[in-house]
PDB file of C-alpha atoms in Angstrom:
ATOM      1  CA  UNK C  26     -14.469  -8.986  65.139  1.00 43.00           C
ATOM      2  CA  UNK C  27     -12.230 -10.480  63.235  1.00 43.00           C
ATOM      3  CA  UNK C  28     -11.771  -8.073  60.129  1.00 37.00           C
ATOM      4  CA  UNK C  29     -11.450  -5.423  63.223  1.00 38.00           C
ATOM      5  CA  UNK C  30      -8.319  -7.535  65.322  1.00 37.00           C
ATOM      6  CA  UNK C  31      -7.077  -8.252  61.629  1.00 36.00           C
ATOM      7  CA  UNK C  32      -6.861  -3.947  60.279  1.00 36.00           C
ATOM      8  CA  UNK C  33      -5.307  -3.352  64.091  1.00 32.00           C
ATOM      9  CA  UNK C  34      -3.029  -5.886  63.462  1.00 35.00           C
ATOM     10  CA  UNK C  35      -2.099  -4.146  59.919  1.00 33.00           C
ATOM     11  CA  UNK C  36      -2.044  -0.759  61.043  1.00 36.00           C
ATOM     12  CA  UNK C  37       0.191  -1.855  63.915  1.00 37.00           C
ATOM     13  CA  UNK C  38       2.870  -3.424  61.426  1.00 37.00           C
ATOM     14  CA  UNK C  39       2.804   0.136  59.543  1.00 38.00           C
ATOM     15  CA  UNK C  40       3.109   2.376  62.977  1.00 39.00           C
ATOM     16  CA  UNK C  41       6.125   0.230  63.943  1.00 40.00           C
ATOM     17  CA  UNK C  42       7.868   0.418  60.151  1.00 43.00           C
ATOM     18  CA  UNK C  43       9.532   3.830  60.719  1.00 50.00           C
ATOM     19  CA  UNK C  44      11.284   2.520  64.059  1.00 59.00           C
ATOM     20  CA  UNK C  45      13.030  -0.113  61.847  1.00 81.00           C
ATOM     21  CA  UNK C  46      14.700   2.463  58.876  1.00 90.00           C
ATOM     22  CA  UNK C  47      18.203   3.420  59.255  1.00 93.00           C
ATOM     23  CA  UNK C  48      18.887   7.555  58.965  1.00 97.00           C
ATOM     24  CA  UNK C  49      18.119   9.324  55.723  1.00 98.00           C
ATOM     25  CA  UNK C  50      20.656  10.028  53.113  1.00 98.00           C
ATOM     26  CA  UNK C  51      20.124  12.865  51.115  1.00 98.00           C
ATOM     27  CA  UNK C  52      21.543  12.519  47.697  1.00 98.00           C
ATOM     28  CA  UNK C  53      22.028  15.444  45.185  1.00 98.00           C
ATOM     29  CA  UNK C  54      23.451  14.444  41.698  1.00 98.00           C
ATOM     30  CA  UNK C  55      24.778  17.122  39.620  1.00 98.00           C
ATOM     31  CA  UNK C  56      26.106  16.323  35.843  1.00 98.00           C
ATOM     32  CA  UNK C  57      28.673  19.033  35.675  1.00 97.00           C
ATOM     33  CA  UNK C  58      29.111  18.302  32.182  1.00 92.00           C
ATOM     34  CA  UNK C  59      28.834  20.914  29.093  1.00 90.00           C
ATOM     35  CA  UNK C  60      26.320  19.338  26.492  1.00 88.00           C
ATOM     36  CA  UNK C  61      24.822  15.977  27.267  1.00 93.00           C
ATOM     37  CA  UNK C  62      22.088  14.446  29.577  1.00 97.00           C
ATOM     38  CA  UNK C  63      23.119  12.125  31.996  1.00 98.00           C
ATOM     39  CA  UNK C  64      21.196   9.040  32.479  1.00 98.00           C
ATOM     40  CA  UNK C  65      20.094   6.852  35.652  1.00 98.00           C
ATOM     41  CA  UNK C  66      20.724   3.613  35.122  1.00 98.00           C
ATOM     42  CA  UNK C  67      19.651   0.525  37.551  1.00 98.00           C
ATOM     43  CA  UNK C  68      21.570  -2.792  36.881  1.00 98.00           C
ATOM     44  CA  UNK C  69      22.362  -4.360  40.313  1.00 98.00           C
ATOM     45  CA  UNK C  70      19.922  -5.652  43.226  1.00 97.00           C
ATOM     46  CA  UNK C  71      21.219  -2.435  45.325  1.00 97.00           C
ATOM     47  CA  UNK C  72      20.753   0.039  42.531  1.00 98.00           C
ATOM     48  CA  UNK C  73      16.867  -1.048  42.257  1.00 98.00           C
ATOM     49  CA  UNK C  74      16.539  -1.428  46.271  1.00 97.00           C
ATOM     50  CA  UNK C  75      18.117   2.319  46.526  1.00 98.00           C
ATOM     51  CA  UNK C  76      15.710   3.212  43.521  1.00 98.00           C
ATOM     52  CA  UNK C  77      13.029   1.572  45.289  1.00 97.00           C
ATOM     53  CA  UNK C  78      13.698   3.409  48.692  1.00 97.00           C
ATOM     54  CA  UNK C  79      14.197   6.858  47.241  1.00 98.00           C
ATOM     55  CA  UNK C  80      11.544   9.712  47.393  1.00 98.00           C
ATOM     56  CA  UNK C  81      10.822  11.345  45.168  1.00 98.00           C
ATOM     57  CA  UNK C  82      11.962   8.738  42.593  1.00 98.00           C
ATOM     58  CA  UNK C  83      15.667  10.219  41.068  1.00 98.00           C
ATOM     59  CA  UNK C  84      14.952  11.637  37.855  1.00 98.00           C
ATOM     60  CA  UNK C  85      15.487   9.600  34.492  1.00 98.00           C
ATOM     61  CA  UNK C  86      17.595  12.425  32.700  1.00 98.00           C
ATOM     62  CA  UNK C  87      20.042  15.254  34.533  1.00 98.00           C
ATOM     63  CA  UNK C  88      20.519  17.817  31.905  1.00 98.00           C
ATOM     64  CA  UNK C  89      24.007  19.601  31.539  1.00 97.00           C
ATOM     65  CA  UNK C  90      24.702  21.567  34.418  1.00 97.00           C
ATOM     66  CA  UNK C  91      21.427  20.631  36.447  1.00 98.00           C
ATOM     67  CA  UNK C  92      20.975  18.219  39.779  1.00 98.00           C
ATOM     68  CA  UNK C  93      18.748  15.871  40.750  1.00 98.00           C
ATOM     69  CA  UNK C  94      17.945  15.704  44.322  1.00 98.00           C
ATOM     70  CA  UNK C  95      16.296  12.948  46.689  1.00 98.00           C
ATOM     71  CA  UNK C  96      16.346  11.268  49.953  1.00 98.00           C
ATOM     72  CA  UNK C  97      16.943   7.480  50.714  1.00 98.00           C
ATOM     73  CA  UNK C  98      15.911   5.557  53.695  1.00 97.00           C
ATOM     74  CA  UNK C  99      16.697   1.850  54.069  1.00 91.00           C
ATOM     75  CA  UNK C 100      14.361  -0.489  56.223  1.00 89.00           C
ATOM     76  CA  UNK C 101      17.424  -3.137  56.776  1.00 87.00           C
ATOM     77  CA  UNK C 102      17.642  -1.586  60.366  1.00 92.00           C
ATOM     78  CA  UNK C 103      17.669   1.565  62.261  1.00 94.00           C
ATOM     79  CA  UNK C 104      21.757   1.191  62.204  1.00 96.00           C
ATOM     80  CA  UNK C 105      22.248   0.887  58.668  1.00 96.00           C
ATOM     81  CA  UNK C 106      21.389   2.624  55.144  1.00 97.00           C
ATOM     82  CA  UNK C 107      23.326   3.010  51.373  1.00 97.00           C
ATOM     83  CA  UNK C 108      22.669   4.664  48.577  1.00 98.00           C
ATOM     84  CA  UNK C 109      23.597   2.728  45.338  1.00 98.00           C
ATOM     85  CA  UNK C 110      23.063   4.757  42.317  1.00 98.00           C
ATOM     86  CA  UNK C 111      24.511   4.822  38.394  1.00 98.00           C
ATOM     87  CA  UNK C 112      24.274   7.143  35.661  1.00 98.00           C
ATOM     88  CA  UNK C 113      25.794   7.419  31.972  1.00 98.00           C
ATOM     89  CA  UNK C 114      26.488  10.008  29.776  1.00 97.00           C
ATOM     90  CA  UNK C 115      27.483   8.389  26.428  1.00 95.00           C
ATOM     91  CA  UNK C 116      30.131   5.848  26.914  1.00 95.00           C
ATOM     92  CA  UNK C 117      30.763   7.056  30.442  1.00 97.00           C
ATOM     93  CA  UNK C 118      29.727   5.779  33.678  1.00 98.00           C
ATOM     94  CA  UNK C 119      29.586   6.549  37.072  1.00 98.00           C
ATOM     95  CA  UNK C 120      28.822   4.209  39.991  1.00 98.00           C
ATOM     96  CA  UNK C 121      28.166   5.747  43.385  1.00 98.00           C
ATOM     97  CA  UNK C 122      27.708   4.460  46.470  1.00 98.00           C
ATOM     98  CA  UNK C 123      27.356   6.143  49.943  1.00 98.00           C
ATOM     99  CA  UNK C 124      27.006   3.761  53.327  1.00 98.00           C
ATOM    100  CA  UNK C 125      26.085   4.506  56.898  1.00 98.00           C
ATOM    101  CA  UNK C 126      26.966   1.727  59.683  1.00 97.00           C
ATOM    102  CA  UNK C 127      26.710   2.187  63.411  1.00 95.00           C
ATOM    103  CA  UNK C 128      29.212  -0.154  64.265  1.00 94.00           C
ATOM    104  CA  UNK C 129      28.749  -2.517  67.531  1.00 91.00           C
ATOM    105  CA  UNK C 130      32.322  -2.127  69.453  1.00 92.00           C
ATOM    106  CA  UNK C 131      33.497  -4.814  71.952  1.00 92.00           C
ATOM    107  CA  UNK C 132      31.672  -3.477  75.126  1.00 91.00           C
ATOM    108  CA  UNK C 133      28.590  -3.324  73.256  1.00 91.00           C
ATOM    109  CA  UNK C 134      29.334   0.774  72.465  1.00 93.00           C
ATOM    110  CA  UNK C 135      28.378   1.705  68.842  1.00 94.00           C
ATOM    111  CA  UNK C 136      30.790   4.106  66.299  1.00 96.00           C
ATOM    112  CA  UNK C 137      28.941   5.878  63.124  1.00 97.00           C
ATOM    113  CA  UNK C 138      30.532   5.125  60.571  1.00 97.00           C
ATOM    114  CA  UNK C 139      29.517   7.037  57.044  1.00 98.00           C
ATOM    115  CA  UNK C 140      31.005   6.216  53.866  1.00 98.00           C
ATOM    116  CA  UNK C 141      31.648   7.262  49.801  1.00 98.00           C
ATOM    117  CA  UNK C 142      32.630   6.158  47.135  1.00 98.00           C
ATOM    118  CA  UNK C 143      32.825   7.048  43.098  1.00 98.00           C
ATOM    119  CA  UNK C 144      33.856   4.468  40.687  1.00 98.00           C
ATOM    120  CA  UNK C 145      33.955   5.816  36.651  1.00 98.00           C
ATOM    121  CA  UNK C 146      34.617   4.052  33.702  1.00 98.00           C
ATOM    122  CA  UNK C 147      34.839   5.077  30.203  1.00 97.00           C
ATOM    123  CA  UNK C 148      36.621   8.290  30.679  1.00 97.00           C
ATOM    124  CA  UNK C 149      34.272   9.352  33.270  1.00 98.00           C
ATOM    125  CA  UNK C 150      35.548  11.680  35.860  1.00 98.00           C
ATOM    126  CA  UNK C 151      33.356  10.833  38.848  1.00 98.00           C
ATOM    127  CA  UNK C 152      33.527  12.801  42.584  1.00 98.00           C
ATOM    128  CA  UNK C 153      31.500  11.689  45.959  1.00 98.00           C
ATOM    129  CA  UNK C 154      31.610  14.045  48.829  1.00 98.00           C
ATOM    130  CA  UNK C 155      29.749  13.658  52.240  1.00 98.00           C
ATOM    131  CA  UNK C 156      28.662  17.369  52.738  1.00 98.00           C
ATOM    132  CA  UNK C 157      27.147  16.833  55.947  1.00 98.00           C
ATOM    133  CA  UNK C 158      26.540  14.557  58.535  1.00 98.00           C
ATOM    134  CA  UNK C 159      23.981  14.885  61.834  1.00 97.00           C
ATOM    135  CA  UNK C 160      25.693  13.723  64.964  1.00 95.00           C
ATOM    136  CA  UNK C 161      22.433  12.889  66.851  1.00 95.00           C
ATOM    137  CA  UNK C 162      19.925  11.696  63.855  1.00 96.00           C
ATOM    138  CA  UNK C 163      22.441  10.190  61.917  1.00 97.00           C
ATOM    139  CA  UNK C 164      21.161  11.337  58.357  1.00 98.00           C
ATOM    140  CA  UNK C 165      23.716  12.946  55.933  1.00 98.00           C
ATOM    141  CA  UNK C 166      24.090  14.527  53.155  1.00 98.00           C
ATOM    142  CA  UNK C 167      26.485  13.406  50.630  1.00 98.00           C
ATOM    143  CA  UNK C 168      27.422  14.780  46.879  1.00 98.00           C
ATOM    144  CA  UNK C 169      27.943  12.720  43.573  1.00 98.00           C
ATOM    145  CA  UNK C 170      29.122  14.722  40.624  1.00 98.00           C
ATOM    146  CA  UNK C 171      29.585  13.693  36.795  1.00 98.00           C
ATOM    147  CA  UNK C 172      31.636  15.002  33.593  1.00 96.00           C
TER     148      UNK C 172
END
């Protein structure tokens, strides 16, 4: 009886995971460069949690002129979720990050807020672009690009 209370106990804690995660992001990476690989790099606790949340898994390598595409779903809570990736080609970097927030107003109303940002380094030239948003789901769609 008790191995049976104990697995509906587990399976409950599973069922009830989803209703926690914040809204998908999809991310698509393209390295719009000529000649070199770009490569995914985690350093920071968000880079491995977004790595960690991400399916499929984003791709070690982006060849020249190809994209890497995957989805990332935060369990913080159903009103929040980020995306916090890296990649390097050579000396350059690029250090994306894309943020969803349903702000609580005074009054207890709530505002979506979605967010992007692209920081480079080393020459880098480094573009984020939310490409679409859902108005009812909240997922999105955002853009990173790399040369």
């Amino acid at each position: 009886m008790k191995l049976i209370s104990a697995s509906l106990v587990l399976a409950s804690l599973f069922a009830v995971s989803p209703a926690f995660a914040g809204p998908p992001v999809t991310v698509s990476f393209k390295n719009v460069g000529t000649s070199t690989a770009a490569s995914y790099k985690i350093i920071t606790a968000n880079e491995a949690s977004t790595y960690t949340n991400a399916s499929p898994k984003p791709t070690a390598t982006v060849a020249a002129g190809q994209t890497n595409t995957y989805n990332v779903t935060s369990l913080l809570s159903p009103d929040v979720n980020y995306a916090n990736v890296r990649y390097k080609i050579g000396t350059k970097e690029c250090v994306f990050v894309t943020t969803f927030v349903n702000a609580l107003q005074p009054g207890g109303a709530k505002i979506p807020i979605w967010n992007k940002t692209a920081t480079a380094s080393g020459g880098a030239i480094c573009t984020a672009t939310i490409t679409s948003v859902n108005p009812v789901t909240y997922a999105w769609t955002v853009s990173f690009t790399m040369k």
